Amino acid sequence: MPEQATAPTLISPNSVLANALLRTVDMIRPRVKAMRPGRIEFVVGTQINGAPHLGTNLVQTSAFLLAQQARRTFRVDTAVRFSALDNAPYDITLDPETHHAYQQTYFHALGKDGVTDLVTGYYRPFFDSLSDATDVDYLTETYTDQQATPGFRAEFLRTLEVLDDLRWWLNPSTGVVHTRLPCPACGWAEKRAERTRLVRLDDDGAVFTAVCHDHGDYELCIDPVDGGYLDLATLYRNVVKERSFTRDTGTLHVMLKGGDWAFGCQLVDGALAALGTPAGAMPVRIFTPQVLSATGGKLSKSLIRAAGTAGGGPGVEPWMLATTDWPGTTDQYVDALMWLIGVLLTDPKHFFRSFTARELGRLMAARPANLATAKRARDMPIYKRYYDLIANGTKTIEVRVAYTSMLRIKAGDQIRFTCRDEATLTQVKRVARYNSFDEMFDHESAGAINPTTGRTEQLRAIREIFPPEKEALGVLAIEIEKV
């Protein structure tokens, strides 16, 4: 992350949580200490129902910056997992005979290619830019892909075994759990699943019956590897998703959610406890600052549309409601957001609170004037013994494995190598790709990679850092020069 200029005047109230923390990332320290994970993934989920607003991008940017800080703080691999919620309702219709509402998801309306186009158009350039700036890799999955995994479906079947214990957590008002199972012929499902019935549950899976407004009665069998599409309501989906993450015992999954989720997660945790989730496996969550309209309510495109107003009130600029309208490039927008979140992360009091859109606009207006024109640099952490060699100019080739984000590095890019509180700015002269470390050393100078040791010792040290599964991704030799 670029160095922060003097932060604009920002006064935040004290709080119980802020009193307990020196840094926001310390929220996950207890679980890191207990679990000793080999990897930390910061998970963000977003409905793909149109251009994102400022609150959505704020959560996503926070995920990358916290992943960057966690990697430095805990010395562990980190990444961002982006869940594209393609089960958001694309269309809703009313059956004129029964008056039951039916809905069709984005996936069923647009298909896999259509969903890919939406994710690519609204999020891929934004995430690529964040990844390049923070040197944090990310992976994208759709809800459709997630619900098809054996782990997710097995956890869903587990919930059916104790549904009487769960249903009041998932719907405290009525106790009716909405399990939408779209018609296999057309993809439409009853919105509230009034006529969806669980008729059998055994070792082979679960059998449901449901009713389609066009195709009548249908039956679906759900098992861990097959069956119909599971379009679960929001709370239910989160319970199953967070349970399925516990199956990966080597990875700590940290849920990044907007501040409005703090209330709903009480119900999610109640359901997880009813499922017998051990205390050490309960989800780790970080709630990001909530963006408010002038009325104090969450900044919401749908609420603004319902009110029949063109904007969100005083201080809400058009790009805050559709960030694709930002008057500049994607990189400039990302740099501005990173600067803003960087200011908020300077003190937990600034991060664990809400802000009006007007106040965030004021803060962003106070960012350094040259931010839009300054050449951006990728932050790249490095061990002290190698950092010193780069800093004194004797190490001119940096070796990395070919993570997706690394493949975007090209000649002319700037890389800021960091170690603790030190930083050295360099420029990339060339990038060469090889199949293995051995092949790389056949073509690159060992002295340029590490002038203090020979090839054999360097190979041993590099393979201690990058195990075989990482080397299998491919190897990059990045030639640099100090700026």
Coordinates of C-alpha atoms in Angstrom, one line a residue:
M1 CA 0.0 0.0 0.0
P2 CA 1.4 3.4 -0.9
E3 CA 2.6 5.5 2.0
Q4 CA -0.1 7.6 3.6
A5 CA 0.1 11.3 3.3
T6 CA -1.0 13.4 6.4
A7 CA -4.5 12.1 7.1
P8 CA -7.3 14.7 6.8
T9 CA -9.0 15.7 10.1
L10 CA -10.9 12.6 11.2
I11 CA -12.5 12.4 14.6
S12 CA -14.0 9.1 15.5
P13 CA -15.8 8.1 18.8
N14 CA -14.2 5.6 21.1
S15 CA -15.7 2.1 21.3
V16 CA -15.3 -1.1 23.2
L17 CA -13.8 -2.9 20.2
A18 CA -11.4 -0.1 19.3
N19 CA -10.2 0.0 22.9
A20 CA -9.2 -3.7 22.6
L21 CA -7.2 -3.2 19.4
L22 CA -4.0 -1.5 18.3
R23 CA -4.6 -2.5 14.6
T24 CA -7.8 -3.6 12.8
V25 CA -6.1 -6.8 11.5
D26 CA -5.5 -7.9 15.2
M27 CA -9.2 -9.0 15.1
I28 CA -8.1 -12.3 13.6
R29 CA -5.0 -12.8 15.8
P30 CA -6.7 -15.1 18.4
R31 CA -7.8 -17.5 15.7
V32 CA -4.4 -17.3 13.9
K33 CA -2.7 -18.2 17.2
A34 CA -5.0 -21.1 17.9
M35 CA -5.2 -22.5 14.4
R36 CA -1.7 -21.8 13.0
P37 CA -3.1 -21.8 9.4
G38 CA -1.0 -22.2 6.3
R39 CA -3.2 -19.7 4.4
I40 CA -5.7 -17.0 5.2
E41 CA -8.5 -16.2 2.8
F42 CA -10.6 -13.0 3.1
V43 CA -14.0 -13.8 1.7
V44 CA -16.3 -11.2 0.2
G45 CA -19.7 -12.0 -1.4
T46 CA -21.5 -9.7 -3.8
Q47 CA -24.8 -9.9 -5.6
I48 CA -24.1 -9.3 -9.3
N49 CA -27.3 -7.4 -9.9
G50 CA -25.9 -4.3 -11.6
A51 CA -23.0 -1.9 -11.2
P52 CA -21.6 -1.9 -7.6
H53 CA -22.0 1.2 -5.4
L54 CA -19.4 2.7 -3.1
G55 CA -20.2 0.4 -0.1
T56 CA -19.6 -2.7 -2.1
N57 CA -16.2 -1.6 -3.4
L58 CA -15.3 -0.4 0.1
V59 CA -15.8 -3.9 1.5
Q60 CA -13.8 -5.4 -1.4
T61 CA -10.9 -2.9 -1.1
S62 CA -10.8 -3.6 2.7
A63 CA -10.4 -7.3 2.0
F64 CA -7.3 -6.7 -0.2
L65 CA -5.7 -4.3 2.2
L66 CA -6.4 -6.5 5.3
A67 CA -5.0 -9.5 3.3
Q68 CA -1.8 -7.5 2.7
Q69 CA -1.5 -6.5 6.3
A70 CA -2.2 -10.0 7.5
R71 CA 0.5 -11.4 5.3
R72 CA 3.0 -8.9 6.8
T73 CA 1.8 -9.4 10.4
F74 CA 1.4 -13.2 10.6
R75 CA 3.9 -14.2 7.9
V76 CA 1.4 -16.5 6.1
D77 CA 0.1 -16.7 2.5
T78 CA -3.1 -14.7 2.1
A79 CA -5.6 -14.3 -0.7
V80 CA -9.1 -12.8 -1.4
R81 CA -12.0 -15.1 -2.3
F82 CA -14.7 -13.3 -4.3
S83 CA -18.1 -15.0 -4.3
A84 CA -20.2 -13.7 -7.1
L85 CA -23.8 -14.3 -5.9
D86 CA -25.4 -15.2 -9.2
N87 CA -28.5 -16.5 -7.4
A88 CA -29.7 -12.9 -6.9
P89 CA -33.2 -12.6 -8.3
Y90 CA -33.1 -11.5 -12.0
D91 CA -36.9 -11.5 -12.4
I92 CA -39.9 -12.0 -10.2
T93 CA -43.4 -12.8 -11.4
L94 CA -46.8 -13.5 -9.7
D95 CA -48.8 -16.6 -10.6
P96 CA -52.2 -15.2 -11.5
E97 CA -54.0 -18.3 -10.2
T98 CA -52.3 -19.0 -6.9
H99 CA -50.8 -15.5 -6.3
H100 CA -47.5 -17.1 -5.3
A101 CA -44.5 -15.1 -6.3
Y102 CA -41.8 -16.9 -8.4
Q103 CA -38.3 -15.8 -9.1
Q104 CA -35.5 -16.6 -11.5
T105 CA -31.9 -16.2 -10.6
Y106 CA -29.3 -14.4 -12.7
F107 CA -27.7 -17.8 -13.5
H108 CA -30.9 -19.3 -14.8
A109 CA -31.8 -16.2 -16.8
L110 CA -28.4 -15.5 -18.3
G111 CA -26.5 -18.8 -18.1
K112 CA -22.9 -19.3 -17.2
D113 CA -21.5 -17.2 -20.0
G114 CA -23.9 -14.3 -19.2
V115 CA -22.8 -14.4 -15.6
T116 CA -19.1 -14.5 -16.6
D117 CA -19.7 -11.4 -18.8
L118 CA -21.3 -9.5 -15.8
V119 CA -18.4 -10.4 -13.5
T120 CA -15.9 -9.5 -16.1
G121 CA -17.6 -6.2 -16.9
Y122 CA -18.2 -5.0 -13.3
Y123 CA -15.5 -6.6 -11.2
R124 CA -12.6 -8.2 -13.1
P125 CA -10.7 -5.0 -13.9
F126 CA -11.3 -3.6 -10.4
F127 CA -10.0 -6.8 -8.8
D128 CA -7.0 -7.0 -11.1
S129 CA -6.1 -3.5 -10.2
L130 CA -6.4 -4.1 -6.5
S131 CA -4.3 -7.3 -6.9
D132 CA -1.6 -5.5 -8.8
A133 CA -1.4 -2.7 -6.2
T134 CA -1.3 -4.9 -3.1
D135 CA 0.4 -8.0 -4.5
V136 CA -2.5 -10.1 -3.1
D137 CA -3.9 -12.8 -5.4
Y138 CA -7.6 -13.5 -5.6
L139 CA -9.9 -16.2 -6.8
T140 CA -13.4 -15.9 -8.1
E141 CA -16.2 -18.4 -7.6
T142 CA -19.9 -18.1 -8.4
Y143 CA -22.6 -19.2 -6.0
T144 CA -23.7 -21.7 -8.7
D145 CA -20.3 -23.3 -8.6
Q146 CA -20.2 -23.2 -4.7
Q147 CA -23.6 -24.9 -4.2
A148 CA -22.5 -27.7 -6.6
T149 CA -19.5 -28.7 -4.5
P150 CA -19.8 -31.9 -2.4
G151 CA -18.8 -30.0 0.8
F152 CA -21.5 -27.4 0.5
R153 CA -24.2 -30.0 -0.4
A154 CA -23.1 -32.3 2.4
E155 CA -23.5 -29.5 4.9
F156 CA -26.9 -28.6 3.5
L157 CA -28.0 -32.2 4.0
R158 CA -26.6 -32.0 7.6
T159 CA -28.9 -29.0 8.3
L160 CA -31.9 -31.1 7.2
E161 CA -31.2 -33.5 10.0
V162 CA -31.6 -30.8 12.7
L163 CA -34.0 -28.5 10.8
D164 CA -36.3 -28.2 13.8
D165 CA -33.4 -26.7 15.8
L166 CA -32.4 -24.4 13.0
R167 CA -35.6 -23.0 11.6
W168 CA -36.2 -20.4 14.2
W169 CA -32.7 -19.1 13.8
L170 CA -33.1 -18.9 10.0
N171 CA -36.6 -17.3 10.2
P172 CA -37.4 -16.0 13.7
S173 CA -40.8 -14.6 12.7
T174 CA -42.4 -17.7 11.3
G175 CA -39.9 -20.6 11.6
V176 CA -40.5 -21.3 7.9
V177 CA -37.2 -21.9 6.0
H178 CA -37.1 -20.9 2.4
T179 CA -35.4 -23.7 0.4
R180 CA -35.8 -22.7 -3.3
L181 CA -35.2 -25.6 -5.7
P182 CA -35.7 -24.1 -9.2
C183 CA -37.7 -26.1 -11.7
P184 CA -35.2 -28.2 -13.8
A185 CA -37.2 -27.4 -17.0
C186 CA -37.3 -23.5 -16.7
G187 CA -35.3 -22.4 -13.7
W188 CA -38.2 -20.6 -12.0
A189 CA -38.9 -21.3 -8.3
E190 CA -41.4 -20.2 -5.7
K191 CA -39.8 -17.2 -4.0
R192 CA -41.0 -18.2 -0.5
A193 CA -41.0 -21.9 -1.3
E194 CA -44.5 -22.3 0.1
R195 CA -45.2 -25.6 -1.6
T196 CA -41.6 -27.1 -1.4
R197 CA -41.7 -30.2 0.7
L198 CA -39.0 -32.5 2.1
V199 CA -40.5 -35.9 1.6
R200 CA -37.5 -38.2 2.4
L201 CA -34.1 -37.9 4.0
D202 CA -31.8 -40.9 4.3
D203 CA -28.2 -42.0 3.6
D204 CA -28.8 -41.6 -0.1
G205 CA -29.7 -37.9 0.2
A206 CA -32.9 -35.8 0.4
V207 CA -36.0 -35.9 -1.9
F208 CA -38.0 -32.7 -2.3
T209 CA -41.2 -32.0 -4.2
A210 CA -42.1 -28.5 -5.5
V211 CA -44.5 -26.8 -7.9
C212 CA -43.7 -24.8 -11.0
H213 CA -46.2 -22.2 -12.3
D214 CA -45.6 -23.6 -15.9
H215 CA -44.6 -27.2 -15.5
G216 CA -46.6 -28.3 -12.4
D217 CA -45.3 -30.7 -9.8
Y218 CA -41.7 -31.9 -9.9
E219 CA -39.4 -33.9 -7.7
L220 CA -35.7 -33.4 -7.0
C221 CA -33.2 -35.6 -5.2
I222 CA -30.3 -33.8 -3.5
D223 CA -27.1 -35.7 -2.6
P224 CA -23.5 -34.5 -2.2
V225 CA -22.6 -34.9 -5.8
D226 CA -25.8 -34.6 -7.8
G227 CA -29.3 -33.3 -7.8
G228 CA -31.0 -30.0 -8.3
Y229 CA -29.9 -26.4 -7.8
L230 CA -29.9 -25.1 -4.2
D231 CA -31.0 -21.5 -4.2
L232 CA -30.9 -20.9 -0.4
A233 CA -32.2 -17.7 1.2
T234 CA -29.5 -15.3 2.5
L235 CA -29.1 -16.5 6.2
Y236 CA -29.4 -20.2 5.2
R237 CA -26.8 -19.7 2.5
N238 CA -24.4 -18.2 4.9
V239 CA -24.8 -20.9 7.5
V240 CA -24.1 -23.6 4.9
K241 CA -21.2 -21.7 3.3
E242 CA -19.5 -21.0 6.6
R243 CA -19.9 -24.6 7.8
S244 CA -18.4 -25.9 4.5
F245 CA -15.3 -23.7 5.0
T246 CA -14.5 -25.5 8.2
R247 CA -13.7 -28.6 6.1
D248 CA -10.5 -26.9 5.0
T249 CA -8.5 -27.2 8.2
G250 CA -5.3 -25.6 6.8
T251 CA -7.0 -22.4 5.7
L252 CA -8.5 -19.7 7.9
H253 CA -11.5 -18.1 6.2
V254 CA -12.2 -14.5 7.3
M255 CA -15.6 -13.2 6.3
L256 CA -15.5 -9.5 5.2
K257 CA -19.0 -8.0 5.5
G258 CA -20.6 -4.6 5.5
G259 CA -21.5 -3.2 8.9
D260 CA -25.2 -3.9 8.4
W261 CA -24.4 -7.6 8.6
A262 CA -23.5 -7.3 12.3
F263 CA -27.1 -7.7 13.3
G264 CA -27.9 -10.7 11.0
C265 CA -24.8 -12.6 12.0
Q266 CA -26.3 -13.1 15.5
L267 CA -28.9 -15.4 13.8
V268 CA -26.2 -17.1 11.7
D269 CA -24.2 -17.9 14.8
G270 CA -27.2 -19.3 16.5
A271 CA -27.8 -21.7 13.7
L272 CA -24.2 -22.7 13.6
A273 CA -24.3 -23.4 17.3
A274 CA -27.5 -25.5 16.8
L275 CA -25.5 -27.5 14.2
G276 CA -22.9 -28.3 16.9
T277 CA -20.2 -26.2 15.4
P278 CA -17.2 -26.2 17.8
A279 CA -16.2 -22.8 19.3
G280 CA -12.8 -23.0 17.5
A281 CA -14.5 -23.5 14.2
M282 CA -17.0 -20.6 14.5
P283 CA -16.5 -18.0 11.7
V284 CA -14.1 -15.1 11.9
R285 CA -15.7 -12.0 10.6
I286 CA -14.6 -8.4 10.1
F287 CA -17.3 -5.8 9.6
T288 CA -16.3 -2.9 7.4
P289 CA -17.5 0.7 7.7
Q290 CA -21.1 1.1 6.6
V291 CA -21.8 3.9 4.1
L292 CA -24.9 5.9 5.0
S293 CA -27.1 8.3 3.2
A294 CA -27.9 11.7 4.7
T295 CA -30.9 10.2 6.6
G296 CA -28.6 7.8 8.5
G297 CA -29.8 4.8 6.5
K298 CA -27.5 2.5 4.6
L299 CA -26.7 3.9 1.1
S300 CA -28.9 1.7 -1.1
K301 CA -29.6 2.0 -4.8
S302 CA -32.9 0.1 -4.4
L303 CA -34.1 2.4 -1.6
I304 CA -33.2 5.5 -3.7
R305 CA -35.0 4.1 -6.7
A306 CA -38.1 3.4 -4.6
A307 CA -38.0 7.0 -3.3
G308 CA -38.2 8.2 -6.9
T309 CA -35.1 10.5 -6.6
A310 CA -32.3 10.8 -9.0
G311 CA -29.6 10.9 -6.4
G312 CA -29.1 9.8 -2.8
G313 CA -29.4 13.2 -1.2
P314 CA -26.8 15.7 -0.1
G315 CA -23.2 14.6 -0.6
V316 CA -24.1 11.5 -2.7
E317 CA -22.3 11.8 -6.0
P318 CA -23.5 9.8 -9.0
W319 CA -20.4 7.5 -9.0
M320 CA -21.1 6.5 -5.4
L321 CA -24.3 4.7 -6.6
A322 CA -22.7 3.2 -9.7
T323 CA -18.9 3.2 -9.4
T324 CA -18.5 2.5 -13.1
D325 CA -19.4 6.2 -13.5
W326 CA -16.1 7.3 -11.7
P327 CA -14.6 10.1 -13.7
G328 CA -11.3 8.5 -14.3
T329 CA -9.5 5.2 -14.9
T330 CA -10.0 2.0 -12.9
D331 CA -6.5 2.3 -11.5
Q332 CA -7.1 5.9 -10.4
Y333 CA -10.4 4.8 -8.7
V334 CA -8.6 1.9 -7.0
D335 CA -5.8 4.2 -5.8
A336 CA -8.3 6.6 -4.4
L337 CA -10.1 3.9 -2.5
M338 CA -6.9 2.3 -1.2
W339 CA -5.9 5.7 0.1
L340 CA -9.3 6.2 1.8
I341 CA -9.3 2.7 3.4
G342 CA -5.6 3.2 4.3
V343 CA -6.6 6.3 6.3
L344 CA -9.5 4.4 8.1
L345 CA -7.1 1.5 8.9
T346 CA -4.7 3.9 10.7
D347 CA -6.9 3.5 13.9
P348 CA -9.6 0.9 14.7
K349 CA -11.8 3.8 15.9
H350 CA -11.9 5.0 12.3
F351 CA -12.6 1.6 10.8
F352 CA -15.2 0.1 13.1
R353 CA -17.9 2.8 12.6
S354 CA -20.2 4.2 9.9
F355 CA -19.7 7.1 7.6
T356 CA -22.1 9.2 5.6
A357 CA -21.4 9.4 1.9
R358 CA -20.8 13.1 2.3
E359 CA -18.1 12.5 4.9
L360 CA -16.4 9.8 2.7
G361 CA -16.5 12.3 -0.2
R362 CA -14.8 14.9 2.0
L363 CA -12.1 12.5 3.0
M364 CA -11.5 11.4 -0.6
A365 CA -11.3 15.1 -1.7
A366 CA -8.4 15.5 0.8
R367 CA -6.2 12.9 -0.7
P368 CA -2.9 14.0 -2.2
A369 CA -3.4 16.1 -5.4
N370 CA -0.9 14.1 -7.4
L371 CA -2.5 10.8 -6.7
A372 CA -4.3 10.7 -10.0
T373 CA -1.1 11.3 -12.0
A374 CA 1.6 9.5 -9.9
K375 CA 2.9 6.3 -11.3
R376 CA 1.6 3.4 -9.2
A377 CA 3.9 0.8 -7.7
R378 CA 3.1 -2.8 -6.7
D379 CA 4.0 -3.5 -3.1
M380 CA 5.9 -6.7 -2.8
P381 CA 7.0 -8.0 0.7
I382 CA 10.4 -9.8 0.9
Y383 CA 12.6 -11.4 3.5
K384 CA 15.2 -9.1 5.2
R385 CA 18.2 -10.8 3.8
Y386 CA 17.0 -10.4 0.2
Y387 CA 15.6 -6.9 0.9
D388 CA 19.0 -5.6 1.9
L389 CA 20.5 -6.9 -1.3
I390 CA 17.9 -5.1 -3.4
A391 CA 18.3 -2.0 -1.3
N392 CA 22.1 -1.9 -1.9
G393 CA 21.6 -2.6 -5.7
T394 CA 23.5 -5.9 -5.8
K395 CA 20.4 -8.1 -6.3
T396 CA 18.9 -7.3 -9.7
I397 CA 16.7 -10.4 -10.3
E398 CA 13.8 -11.3 -8.0
V399 CA 12.4 -14.8 -8.3
R400 CA 8.7 -15.6 -7.8
V401 CA 6.2 -18.3 -8.8
A402 CA 3.6 -17.6 -11.5
Y403 CA 0.6 -16.7 -9.4
T404 CA -2.1 -15.1 -11.5
S405 CA -1.4 -11.6 -10.2
M406 CA 2.4 -12.0 -10.9
L407 CA 1.7 -12.8 -14.6
R408 CA 0.5 -9.3 -15.1
I409 CA 3.9 -7.8 -14.2
K410 CA 5.6 -6.4 -17.3
A411 CA 8.6 -4.2 -18.2
G412 CA 8.2 -0.6 -17.1
D413 CA 6.1 -1.5 -14.0
Q414 CA 7.3 -0.2 -10.6
I415 CA 7.7 -2.6 -7.7
R416 CA 8.1 -1.3 -4.1
F417 CA 9.9 -4.0 -2.1
T418 CA 9.0 -3.9 1.6
C419 CA 10.3 -5.4 4.7
R420 CA 8.8 -4.3 8.0
D421 CA 9.0 -0.5 7.9
E422 CA 11.5 -0.3 5.1
A423 CA 10.7 0.2 1.4
T424 CA 12.8 0.4 -1.8
L425 CA 11.3 1.4 -5.1
T426 CA 12.4 -0.4 -8.3
Q427 CA 11.4 -0.6 -12.0
V428 CA 11.0 -3.8 -14.0
K429 CA 13.4 -4.1 -16.9
R430 CA 12.1 -7.5 -18.1
V431 CA 10.2 -10.6 -17.0
A432 CA 11.1 -14.2 -18.1
R433 CA 9.0 -17.3 -17.4
Y434 CA 10.4 -20.8 -16.9
N435 CA 8.9 -24.2 -16.1
S436 CA 11.1 -24.8 -13.1
F437 CA 13.8 -23.3 -10.8
D438 CA 16.4 -25.5 -12.5
E439 CA 15.4 -24.2 -15.9
M440 CA 15.6 -20.7 -14.6
F441 CA 19.1 -21.1 -13.3
D442 CA 20.2 -22.5 -16.7
H443 CA 19.3 -19.1 -18.2
E444 CA 19.7 -16.6 -15.4
S445 CA 22.8 -15.4 -13.5
A446 CA 22.9 -16.9 -10.0
G447 CA 24.9 -13.8 -8.9
A448 CA 22.2 -11.5 -10.0
I449 CA 19.6 -13.4 -8.0
N450 CA 21.8 -13.6 -4.9
P451 CA 25.4 -12.4 -5.0
T452 CA 26.2 -14.0 -1.7
T453 CA 25.7 -17.7 -2.5
G454 CA 25.9 -20.2 -5.4
R455 CA 23.3 -22.0 -7.5
T456 CA 23.1 -25.1 -5.3
E457 CA 22.5 -23.2 -2.0
Q458 CA 20.1 -20.8 -3.8
L459 CA 18.0 -23.8 -5.1
R460 CA 17.8 -25.2 -1.7
A461 CA 16.7 -21.9 -0.1
I462 CA 14.2 -21.1 -2.9
R463 CA 12.5 -24.5 -2.6
E464 CA 12.2 -24.0 1.1
I465 CA 10.1 -20.9 0.4
F466 CA 8.2 -22.3 -2.6
P467 CA 7.3 -26.0 -2.2
P468 CA 6.7 -28.3 -5.3
E469 CA 3.1 -27.4 -5.8
K470 CA 4.0 -23.7 -6.0
E471 CA 6.9 -24.4 -8.4
A472 CA 4.5 -26.3 -10.6
L473 CA 2.7 -23.1 -11.3
G474 CA 5.8 -21.9 -13.2
V475 CA 8.7 -19.6 -12.3
L476 CA 9.2 -15.9 -13.0
A477 CA 12.6 -14.1 -13.1
I478 CA 11.9 -10.4 -12.7
E479 CA 14.9 -8.2 -13.6
I480 CA 14.8 -4.9 -11.7
E481 CA 16.7 -1.7 -11.2
K482 CA 16.4 0.8 -8.4
V483 CA 14.5 4.0 -9.1

